[in-house]
Short mmCIF file of C-alpha atoms and ligand atoms in Angstrom, two decimals:
data_model
loop_
_atom_site.label_atom_id
_atom_site.label_comp_id
_atom_site.label_asym_id
_atom_site.label_seq_id
_atom_site.Cartn_x
_atom_site.Cartn_y
_atom_site.Cartn_z
CA MET A 1 1.85 -14.90 -22.30
CA THR A 2 3.89 -17.77 -20.91
CA ASP A 3 6.27 -17.96 -18.25
CA ASP A 4 9.50 -17.05 -20.56
CA SER A 5 11.83 -19.67 -18.42
CA LYS A 6 9.85 -22.81 -18.80
CA THR A 7 8.84 -21.91 -22.98
CA PRO A 8 11.28 -23.52 -25.03
CA GLY A 9 13.84 -21.23 -26.85
CA ARG A 10 13.05 -18.10 -24.71
CA LYS A 11 14.77 -16.90 -22.06
CA PRO A 12 13.85 -14.09 -18.71
CA LYS A 13 13.62 -11.11 -20.70
CA ALA A 14 15.85 -9.46 -18.19
CA ALA A 15 18.99 -11.04 -19.04
CA THR A 16 18.46 -9.45 -22.18
CA ASP A 17 17.81 -5.70 -22.03
CA MET A 18 20.43 -4.42 -19.41
CA ILE A 19 24.50 -4.53 -19.17
CA GLY A 20 24.74 -3.68 -15.73
CA ASN A 21 23.48 -0.68 -15.36
CA HIS A 22 23.10 0.76 -19.09
CA LYS A 23 19.54 -0.05 -20.69
CA LEU A 24 19.56 -1.55 -24.10
CA LYS A 25 18.10 0.52 -27.31
CA PRO A 26 15.06 -1.52 -29.01
CA SER A 27 16.80 -1.38 -31.99
CA THR A 28 20.09 -3.59 -30.40
CA MET A 29 17.12 -6.39 -28.18
CA MET A 30 15.30 -6.92 -31.96
CA MET A 31 18.49 -9.44 -32.51
CA GLY A 32 18.25 -11.44 -29.20
CA HIS A 33 15.31 -10.27 -26.77
CA GLY A 34 13.56 -13.12 -25.52
CA TYR A 35 15.06 -15.75 -27.29
CA ASP A 36 18.08 -18.55 -26.14
CA PRO A 37 19.90 -20.13 -29.08
CA MET A 38 20.58 -23.30 -26.77
CA LEU A 39 17.46 -24.03 -26.00
CA SER A 40 17.05 -25.02 -29.42
CA GLU A 41 19.89 -26.52 -30.65
CA GLY A 42 21.91 -23.42 -31.34
CA SER A 43 20.66 -22.40 -33.69
CA LEU A 44 21.64 -18.61 -34.02
CA LYS A 45 18.39 -17.42 -35.37
CA PRO A 46 14.05 -19.28 -34.17
CA PRO A 47 13.43 -21.71 -35.42
CA ILE A 48 9.63 -21.63 -37.16
CA PHE A 49 7.46 -23.96 -34.48
CA GLN A 50 5.33 -25.03 -37.31
CA THR A 51 2.57 -27.38 -34.42
CA SER A 52 -0.16 -27.38 -33.88
CA THR A 53 -0.31 -28.51 -30.36
CA PHE A 54 2.41 -29.14 -27.31
CA ALA A 55 3.23 -31.90 -25.05
CA PHE A 56 3.11 -32.17 -21.85
CA GLU A 57 5.70 -33.68 -19.36
CA ASN A 58 3.48 -34.74 -16.95
CA ALA A 59 -0.75 -34.70 -17.02
CA ALA A 60 0.07 -32.21 -13.60
CA ALA A 61 1.52 -29.67 -15.69
CA GLY A 62 -1.10 -29.98 -18.18
CA LYS A 63 -3.40 -29.46 -15.84
CA ARG A 64 -1.55 -26.11 -14.90
CA PHE A 65 -1.36 -24.56 -18.11
CA PHE A 66 -5.18 -25.56 -18.42
CA GLU A 67 -5.40 -23.06 -15.05
CA GLY A 68 -3.91 -20.34 -16.38
CA VAL A 69 -5.25 -20.76 -20.18
CA THR A 70 -8.84 -20.61 -18.67
CA GLY A 71 -8.29 -17.84 -16.18
CA GLN A 72 -8.62 -19.98 -12.58
CA ARG A 73 -5.07 -19.59 -11.69
CA PRO A 74 -3.47 -15.95 -12.68
CA GLY A 75 -0.61 -14.64 -14.36
CA GLY A 76 -1.52 -16.55 -17.14
CA ALA A 77 -0.32 -20.35 -19.18
CA GLU A 78 2.58 -21.51 -17.65
CA GLY A 79 3.39 -23.29 -20.58
CA LEU A 80 2.65 -23.87 -24.12
CA VAL A 81 -1.07 -25.90 -24.71
CA TYR A 82 -2.35 -25.47 -28.26
CA SER A 83 -1.51 -23.04 -31.03
CA ARG A 84 -4.62 -21.34 -31.18
CA PHE A 85 -3.85 -19.68 -27.58
CA ASN A 86 0.47 -19.08 -28.56
CA GLY A 87 4.29 -20.18 -29.52
CA PRO A 88 6.76 -19.73 -29.45
CA ASN A 89 7.40 -17.52 -32.62
CA GLN A 90 4.83 -15.31 -31.57
CA GLU A 91 5.96 -15.21 -28.23
CA ILE A 92 8.99 -14.09 -28.99
CA LEU A 93 7.74 -11.59 -30.88
CA GLU A 94 5.01 -10.00 -28.07
CA ASP A 95 8.05 -9.68 -26.42
CA ARG A 96 9.84 -7.33 -28.68
CA LEU A 97 7.24 -6.15 -29.65
CA GLY A 98 6.56 -4.81 -25.79
CA VAL A 99 10.04 -3.23 -26.14
CA TRP A 100 9.55 -0.86 -28.65
CA ASP A 101 6.56 1.13 -26.79
CA GLY A 102 7.62 0.78 -22.97
CA ALA A 103 4.26 -2.08 -22.59
CA GLU A 104 4.33 -4.40 -20.10
CA ASP A 105 2.50 -6.93 -22.57
CA ALA A 106 1.55 -7.47 -26.56
CA LEU A 107 -0.54 -9.89 -28.85
CA VAL A 108 -0.11 -9.91 -32.08
CA PHE A 109 -2.48 -11.46 -34.60
CA SER A 110 -3.62 -12.06 -37.96
CA SER A 111 -3.84 -8.70 -39.69
CA GLY A 112 -4.43 -4.65 -37.89
CA MET A 113 -8.21 -5.17 -38.50
CA THR A 114 -8.05 -8.73 -35.99
CA ALA A 115 -6.30 -6.45 -33.47
CA ILE A 116 -8.70 -4.00 -33.71
CA CYS A 117 -12.02 -5.51 -33.72
CA VAL A 118 -10.97 -8.26 -31.29
CA LEU A 119 -9.94 -5.47 -28.94
CA MET A 120 -13.30 -3.38 -29.22
CA LEU A 121 -15.18 -6.02 -29.25
CA ALA A 122 -13.45 -7.52 -25.61
CA CYS A 123 -13.70 -3.39 -24.08
CA CYS A 124 -17.75 -3.49 -25.11
CA ALA A 125 -20.69 -4.90 -23.73
CA ALA A 126 -24.30 -3.50 -24.64
CA GLY A 127 -25.66 0.16 -23.94
CA ASP A 128 -22.13 1.33 -24.53
CA VAL A 129 -20.62 3.93 -26.12
CA ILE A 130 -16.88 3.95 -27.59
CA VAL A 131 -15.81 7.51 -28.79
CA HIS A 132 -13.61 8.15 -31.06
CA SER A 133 -11.56 10.30 -33.21
CA GLY A 134 -12.17 10.56 -36.90
CA PRO A 135 -10.99 9.93 -39.60
CA LEU A 136 -10.51 6.44 -38.88
CA TYR A 137 -9.22 4.00 -41.28
CA ALA A 138 -12.21 2.59 -42.98
CA ALA A 139 -12.44 -0.78 -41.84
CA SER A 140 -11.75 0.19 -38.06
CA GLU A 141 -14.73 2.59 -38.61
CA GLY A 142 -16.94 1.06 -40.21
CA PHE A 143 -16.36 -1.42 -37.91
CA VAL A 144 -17.75 0.49 -34.74
CA ALA A 145 -20.42 1.63 -37.18
CA LYS A 146 -21.88 -0.81 -38.64
CA ALA A 147 -20.62 -3.91 -37.14
CA LEU A 148 -20.53 -2.94 -33.40
CA SER A 149 -23.94 -1.03 -33.25
CA LYS A 150 -25.33 -4.81 -33.78
CA PHE A 151 -24.60 -5.90 -30.67
CA GLY A 152 -26.16 -2.31 -29.01
CA VAL A 153 -22.74 -0.26 -28.31
CA THR A 154 -23.17 3.36 -30.04
CA TYR A 155 -20.13 6.03 -30.37
CA ILE A 156 -19.49 9.66 -31.13
CA ASP A 157 -17.11 11.11 -33.00
CA PHE A 158 -14.91 13.72 -33.25
CA PRO A 159 -12.56 15.74 -35.50
CA ALA A 160 -8.27 14.90 -35.23
CA GLY A 161 -6.69 18.27 -33.61
CA ALA A 162 -9.97 18.99 -31.35
CA SER A 163 -8.73 21.05 -28.37
CA ARG A 164 -9.20 20.22 -24.68
CA ALA A 165 -12.57 22.32 -24.38
CA GLU A 166 -13.59 20.35 -26.98
CA LEU A 167 -12.80 17.51 -26.18
CA ASP A 168 -14.24 17.76 -22.60
CA GLY A 169 -17.95 18.66 -24.46
CA ILE A 170 -17.66 15.67 -25.99
CA LEU A 171 -16.57 13.19 -23.43
CA GLY A 172 -19.28 14.76 -20.92
CA ARG A 173 -21.91 13.94 -24.15
CA ALA A 174 -20.94 10.21 -24.14
CA LYS A 175 -20.89 10.26 -20.61
CA THR A 176 -24.59 10.86 -20.77
CA GLN A 177 -25.20 8.44 -23.64
CA ALA A 178 -23.37 5.66 -21.42
CA ALA A 179 -25.59 6.28 -18.89
CA GLU A 180 -28.79 7.24 -20.11
CA ASN A 181 -28.07 3.25 -22.51
CA GLY A 182 -27.04 1.94 -19.37
CA GLY A 183 -23.69 1.46 -20.24
CA LYS A 184 -20.22 3.05 -20.10
CA VAL A 185 -18.12 4.70 -21.81
CA ALA A 186 -16.28 1.82 -22.75
CA MET A 187 -12.74 3.20 -24.61
CA ILE A 188 -11.57 6.46 -26.59
CA TYR A 189 -9.96 5.04 -29.80
CA LEU A 190 -7.86 7.53 -31.48
CA GLU A 191 -5.95 7.13 -34.49
CA SER A 192 -3.25 9.80 -35.15
CA PRO A 193 -1.65 10.78 -37.52
CA ALA A 194 -5.61 10.26 -39.70
CA ASN A 195 -4.96 9.02 -43.11
CA PRO A 196 -5.09 10.37 -46.01
CA THR A 197 -5.15 14.03 -44.62
CA ASN A 198 -2.38 13.72 -41.17
CA ALA A 199 -3.86 15.32 -39.25
CA LEU A 200 -2.52 14.41 -35.65
CA VAL A 201 -4.21 14.07 -32.38
CA ASP A 202 -3.27 15.05 -28.72
CA VAL A 203 -3.12 12.32 -26.89
CA GLU A 204 -1.94 14.61 -23.97
CA ALA A 205 -4.98 16.19 -23.78
CA VAL A 206 -7.45 12.92 -24.75
CA LYS A 207 -5.65 11.77 -21.71
CA ALA A 208 -6.42 15.32 -19.14
CA SER A 209 -10.09 15.17 -20.51
CA ARG A 210 -10.25 11.47 -19.90
CA ASP A 211 -8.90 12.14 -16.27
CA GLU A 212 -11.14 14.73 -15.44
CA ILE A 213 -14.28 13.83 -16.81
CA LEU A 214 -14.17 9.94 -17.00
CA ASP A 215 -12.56 6.79 -14.83
CA ALA A 216 -9.26 5.84 -16.02
CA ASN A 217 -9.63 2.78 -15.17
CA ASP A 218 -13.10 2.32 -16.79
CA THR A 219 -12.45 3.44 -19.82
CA PRO A 220 -8.32 3.13 -22.00
CA ILE A 221 -7.54 5.00 -24.10
CA ALA A 222 -6.60 2.98 -26.64
CA ILE A 223 -4.62 4.36 -30.43
CA ASP A 224 -3.76 3.00 -33.77
CA ASN A 225 -0.05 4.24 -34.88
CA THR A 226 1.02 2.28 -37.51
CA PHE A 227 1.68 5.72 -39.43
CA LEU A 228 4.92 6.99 -37.39
CA GLY A 229 5.32 3.96 -34.50
CA PRO A 230 7.21 2.62 -33.44
CA LEU A 231 10.04 4.71 -34.15
CA TRP A 232 8.81 8.14 -33.97
CA SER A 233 5.78 8.41 -31.61
CA ARG A 234 5.56 6.79 -28.27
CA PRO A 235 1.79 7.07 -27.31
CA LEU A 236 1.81 5.02 -24.00
CA ASP A 237 4.56 8.40 -22.44
CA HIS A 238 1.68 10.81 -23.58
CA GLY A 239 -1.04 8.71 -21.71
CA ALA A 240 -2.13 6.12 -24.14
CA ASP A 241 -3.07 3.09 -22.84
CA ILE A 242 -3.67 0.57 -25.26
CA VAL A 243 -1.01 1.16 -28.67
CA VAL A 244 -2.51 -0.93 -32.05
CA TYR A 245 -1.09 -1.23 -34.93
CA SER A 246 -1.06 -2.79 -38.18
CA LEU A 247 2.42 -4.66 -38.63
CA THR A 248 1.58 -5.14 -41.94
CA LYS A 249 2.94 -1.72 -42.67
CA TYR A 250 6.27 -0.34 -41.12
CA ALA A 251 7.02 -3.58 -39.18
CA GLY A 252 7.00 -5.44 -41.53
CA GLY A 253 8.17 -3.09 -44.01
CA HIS A 254 8.66 -5.31 -47.27
CA SER A 255 4.88 -5.66 -48.65
CA ASP A 256 4.91 -9.96 -48.11
CA LEU A 257 2.40 -10.09 -44.77
CA VAL A 258 -0.69 -9.89 -43.11
CA ALA A 259 -0.64 -8.96 -39.55
CA GLY A 260 -1.70 -7.51 -37.02
CA SER A 261 -0.95 -6.36 -33.07
CA ILE A 262 -1.69 -4.23 -29.77
CA ALA A 263 -0.09 -3.89 -26.16
CA GLY A 264 -0.11 -2.04 -23.02
CA ALA A 265 -0.47 -3.03 -19.31
CA LYS A 266 -1.73 -6.67 -18.47
CA LYS A 267 -4.47 -5.58 -17.10
CA TRP A 268 -6.29 -4.42 -20.89
CA MET A 269 -4.37 -7.56 -22.77
CA ASP A 270 -5.88 -10.29 -20.36
CA PRO A 271 -9.56 -9.48 -21.19
CA VAL A 272 -8.68 -9.33 -25.22
CA ARG A 273 -5.99 -12.37 -24.65
CA ALA A 274 -9.26 -14.29 -23.33
CA LEU A 275 -11.21 -13.70 -26.23
CA ARG A 276 -8.01 -14.38 -28.76
CA ASN A 277 -7.50 -17.78 -26.73
CA THR A 278 -11.46 -17.70 -28.18
CA MET A 279 -11.61 -16.55 -31.28
CA GLY A 280 -8.75 -17.24 -33.00
CA GLY A 281 -7.30 -14.83 -34.78
CA ILE A 282 -2.83 -15.47 -33.57
CA CYS A 283 -0.87 -15.11 -35.89
CA ASP A 284 1.24 -17.82 -37.86
CA PRO A 285 4.64 -19.46 -36.72
CA ASN A 286 5.34 -18.21 -39.99
CA THR A 287 4.52 -14.42 -39.80
CA ALA A 288 5.79 -14.11 -36.47
CA TRP A 289 8.95 -15.78 -37.49
CA MET A 290 9.07 -13.30 -40.95
CA LEU A 291 7.64 -10.71 -38.49
CA LEU A 292 11.14 -10.94 -36.51
CA ARG A 293 13.10 -10.64 -39.04
CA SER A 294 11.70 -7.16 -40.19
CA LEU A 295 12.23 -5.91 -37.06
CA GLU A 296 15.72 -6.70 -36.53
CA THR A 297 16.23 -4.06 -39.46
CA LEU A 298 13.25 -1.20 -38.45
CA GLU A 299 15.25 1.66 -37.30
CA LEU A 300 17.49 0.78 -40.60
CA ARG A 301 14.40 0.54 -42.19
CA MET A 302 12.48 3.59 -41.04
CA SER A 303 14.86 6.21 -40.77
CA ARG A 304 16.56 5.93 -44.05
CA ALA A 305 13.01 6.32 -45.52
CA GLY A 306 12.54 9.38 -43.37
CA GLU A 307 15.26 10.88 -44.83
CA ASN A 308 14.10 9.90 -48.43
CA ALA A 309 10.80 11.47 -47.80
CA GLU A 310 12.41 14.80 -46.41
CA LYS A 311 14.77 15.18 -49.51
CA VAL A 312 11.96 14.48 -51.60
CA CYS A 313 9.23 16.97 -50.14
CA ALA A 314 12.16 19.72 -50.31
CA TYR A 315 12.21 18.61 -54.10
CA LEU A 316 8.13 18.72 -54.80
CA LYS A 317 7.32 21.75 -52.39
CA THR A 318 8.12 24.42 -54.79
CA HIS A 319 7.43 22.70 -57.84
CA PRO A 320 5.18 24.81 -60.58
CA LYS A 321 2.58 22.13 -61.10
CA VAL A 322 2.58 20.58 -57.02
CA ASP A 323 -0.40 22.55 -55.13
CA GLY A 324 0.52 22.16 -51.52
CA LEU A 325 2.15 19.25 -49.32
CA GLY A 326 0.65 17.41 -46.29
CA TYR A 327 3.97 16.15 -44.83
CA LEU A 328 4.26 16.32 -41.12
CA GLY A 329 7.91 17.75 -41.46
CA MET A 330 6.34 21.07 -42.93
CA ILE A 331 2.99 21.70 -40.95
CA GLU A 332 1.25 24.90 -41.65
CA ASP A 333 -1.07 25.31 -39.22
CA ALA A 334 0.56 26.52 -35.51
CA SER A 335 -1.91 24.02 -32.89
CA GLN A 336 -1.41 20.79 -34.96
CA GLN A 337 2.65 21.48 -34.41
CA ASP A 338 2.07 22.43 -31.10
CA ILE A 339 0.60 18.77 -30.91
CA TYR A 340 3.83 17.16 -33.00
CA ASP A 341 6.32 19.34 -31.14
CA ARG A 342 4.93 17.79 -27.72
CA HIS A 343 4.15 13.47 -29.43
CA TYR A 344 6.64 12.80 -31.87
CA SER A 345 10.08 12.23 -33.52
CA GLY A 346 10.61 12.13 -36.60
CA ALA A 347 7.80 13.46 -39.58
CA GLY A 348 7.60 9.94 -40.95
CA SER A 349 7.34 8.67 -45.03
CA THR A 350 4.26 8.73 -45.87
CA PHE A 351 2.79 12.03 -47.13
CA SER A 352 -0.03 13.55 -49.53
CA VAL A 353 1.23 15.84 -52.36
CA PHE A 354 -1.81 17.66 -53.95
CA ILE A 355 -1.03 17.58 -57.85
CA LYS A 356 -2.37 21.25 -59.49
CA GLY A 357 -5.86 20.49 -61.11
CA GLY A 358 -8.28 17.64 -60.70
CA GLU A 359 -8.67 13.62 -61.03
CA ALA A 360 -7.24 13.73 -64.97
CA GLU A 361 -3.35 15.74 -63.53
CA ALA A 362 -3.02 13.27 -60.60
CA PHE A 363 -3.67 9.97 -63.12
CA ARG A 364 -1.33 11.42 -65.46
CA PHE A 365 1.50 12.12 -62.99
CA LEU A 366 0.24 8.55 -61.26
CA ASP A 367 0.47 6.55 -64.67
CA ASN A 368 3.47 7.91 -65.48
CA LEU A 369 5.75 7.37 -62.45
CA LYS A 370 8.47 4.22 -63.41
CA ILE A 371 9.94 3.97 -59.52
CA ALA A 372 7.12 4.16 -57.95
CA LYS A 373 4.54 1.56 -57.93
CA LEU A 374 0.66 2.46 -58.49
CA ALA A 375 -0.97 0.33 -55.24
CA VAL A 376 -2.29 1.55 -51.34
CA SER A 377 -0.44 0.13 -48.27
CA LEU A 378 2.06 2.07 -47.00
CA GLY A 379 5.45 1.45 -44.63
CA GLY A 380 7.51 -1.11 -47.88
CA THR A 381 10.75 -0.88 -48.81
CA GLU A 382 8.87 0.06 -51.87
CA THR A 383 8.14 3.59 -53.33
CA LEU A 384 3.91 3.48 -53.14
CA ALA A 385 1.06 6.05 -54.77
CA SER A 386 -2.62 5.68 -55.04
CA LEU A 387 -5.02 8.55 -55.62
CA PRO A 388 -7.66 8.00 -51.66
CA ALA A 389 -10.73 10.00 -53.88
CA ALA A 390 -10.84 7.23 -56.14
CA MET A 391 -9.83 4.31 -54.30
CA THR A 392 -9.03 2.96 -51.00
CA HIS A 393 -11.83 6.43 -49.66
CA LEU A 394 -13.36 5.91 -53.33
CA SER A 395 -16.71 4.53 -50.87
CA VAL A 396 -16.82 8.43 -48.99
CA PRO A 397 -19.97 10.29 -49.44
CA PRO A 398 -19.02 13.46 -51.13
CA GLU A 399 -19.75 15.12 -47.88
CA ARG A 400 -17.60 14.03 -46.34
CA LYS A 401 -14.65 13.77 -48.59
CA GLU A 402 -14.98 17.30 -48.65
CA MET A 403 -15.37 17.58 -45.04
CA LEU A 404 -12.38 15.84 -44.48
CA GLY A 405 -10.15 17.51 -47.51
CA ILE A 406 -10.22 14.68 -49.87
CA THR A 407 -9.95 15.49 -53.10
CA ASP A 408 -9.85 14.06 -56.71
CA ASN A 409 -6.11 16.09 -56.96
CA LEU A 410 -4.86 14.33 -53.76
CA VAL A 411 -1.66 11.79 -54.08
CA ARG A 412 -0.66 9.55 -51.27
CA ILE A 413 2.90 8.86 -51.59
CA SER A 414 4.77 6.38 -49.09
CA ILE A 415 8.66 6.59 -49.65
CA GLY A 416 10.51 3.80 -49.48
CA ILE A 417 14.32 3.33 -49.18
CA GLU A 418 15.64 3.46 -52.70
CA ASP A 419 18.42 5.74 -53.63
CA PRO A 420 16.45 9.63 -53.18
CA ASP A 421 17.54 10.90 -56.30
CA ASP A 422 16.64 7.93 -58.22
CA LEU A 423 12.91 8.98 -56.30
CA ILE A 424 13.26 12.58 -57.16
CA ALA A 425 14.46 11.42 -61.11
CA ASP A 426 10.78 9.83 -61.19
CA PHE A 427 8.76 12.23 -59.83
CA GLU A 428 10.11 15.50 -61.76
CA GLN A 429 9.50 13.37 -65.31
CA ALA A 430 5.94 12.21 -63.84
CA LEU A 431 4.93 15.74 -63.30
CA ALA A 432 6.81 16.97 -66.36
CA GLN A 433 4.02 14.83 -68.36
CA VAL A 434 1.24 16.08 -66.34
C1 PLP K 501 -3.43 -1.18 -42.73
C2 PLP K 501 -3.90 0.25 -41.50
C3 PLP K 501 -5.24 -1.13 -40.87
C4 PLP K 501 -5.38 -2.19 -40.99
O1 PLP K 501 -4.31 -2.97 -41.22
P1 PLP K 501 -4.40 -4.75 -41.83
O2 PLP K 501 -2.74 -5.25 -41.20
O3 PLP K 501 -4.20 -4.41 -43.24
O4 PLP K 501 -5.41 -5.68 -41.65
C5 PLP K 501 -5.51 -0.43 -39.35
N1 PLP K 501 -4.69 1.21 -39.54
C6 PLP K 501 -4.47 1.63 -39.82
C7 PLP K 501 -3.41 2.35 -39.84
C8 PLP K 501 -3.76 1.23 -41.24
O5 PLP K 501 -2.79 1.32 -42.11
#
């Protein structure tokens, strides 16, 4: 991140997050944080800085900026250099994303998967071990198991919902494995709630276990917060070091862009920024601008979608053709409820509904929906429905599907911001066709 006061269009962060002693909320800060219209001809909204490179005021400034970019001078770049490294739209976006999670620093990427891959590559060396919760988003799991393994990085996974005692066992094994391979435990990588089961990971227990068994300076805890963040889940408050997003989902929120981000303390972000500078993978200025627009309505959208999901689930819960719900507002397991109560402030709007019967009945339900669209992805303004066993998780082997509870009648639904009575009417008529 460059020095705010020297970047076109940007203003020192401190100036926009307080009124006297009153600390502003993220939803307010999304309208102005990190941007000063007076530095851009009074343009109320940031212009899209569509440029590949930035002119230096003089040669000495160019040298200074490069010293920052290459790490020869601590504290990062003092000014903008080249658009593979950063640009004003992306920097404003990074500042605003950091606000939601209470993070010191944030980095944006061209997709959620780019964010995850560059983060892992930056943290790992040959011989290292990654410990991760399971299940993960399939591409994340594949990157660890298939791509990183080519470079001598091994992994150990544990089921989301593992207890403190189980976590101690896993981390102890990982430490031994790393020592045998001549490496370290490079990262504990979590995803909570897990897709598509909504199983929750106890981040506080993972932190306590990590602090006892491993060195907190060597082994950051990263967590994919795409499903409940940033509104209902702030993992950095519970001991995570790095928070990861597919901004494609709730943050973008309109199913019209693909992007990703990570956030956390500068010491964890700096090596990732250096690798991003080398590889590219930063999101483009237009996508960053669209995300700034989206973040202004993030709280409104997520709140409405959450309220809608609560109403829809209350309706589905007692329907005779429904065999159960995987909705975080209706958890049945006491230890999962305990994790939920300690970590989350809302149940979200993405859940599973088990249709009585099997694939044929689930297909009939899906094929008869009129408002909800049949598509994978989540977190958009419109309601989406899909069948993971036949779509996103088609390639998962049958035994693992069974272990994870991914059955042929599990329909995944992401509720949007439509009128809730209309959504209920749609589900009612589709269930009547089953
Ligand atoms: C969609 C998703 C990703 C991948 O993000 P892309 O933006 O599609 O690359 C990662 N994790 C979770 C939980 C997701 O839902």
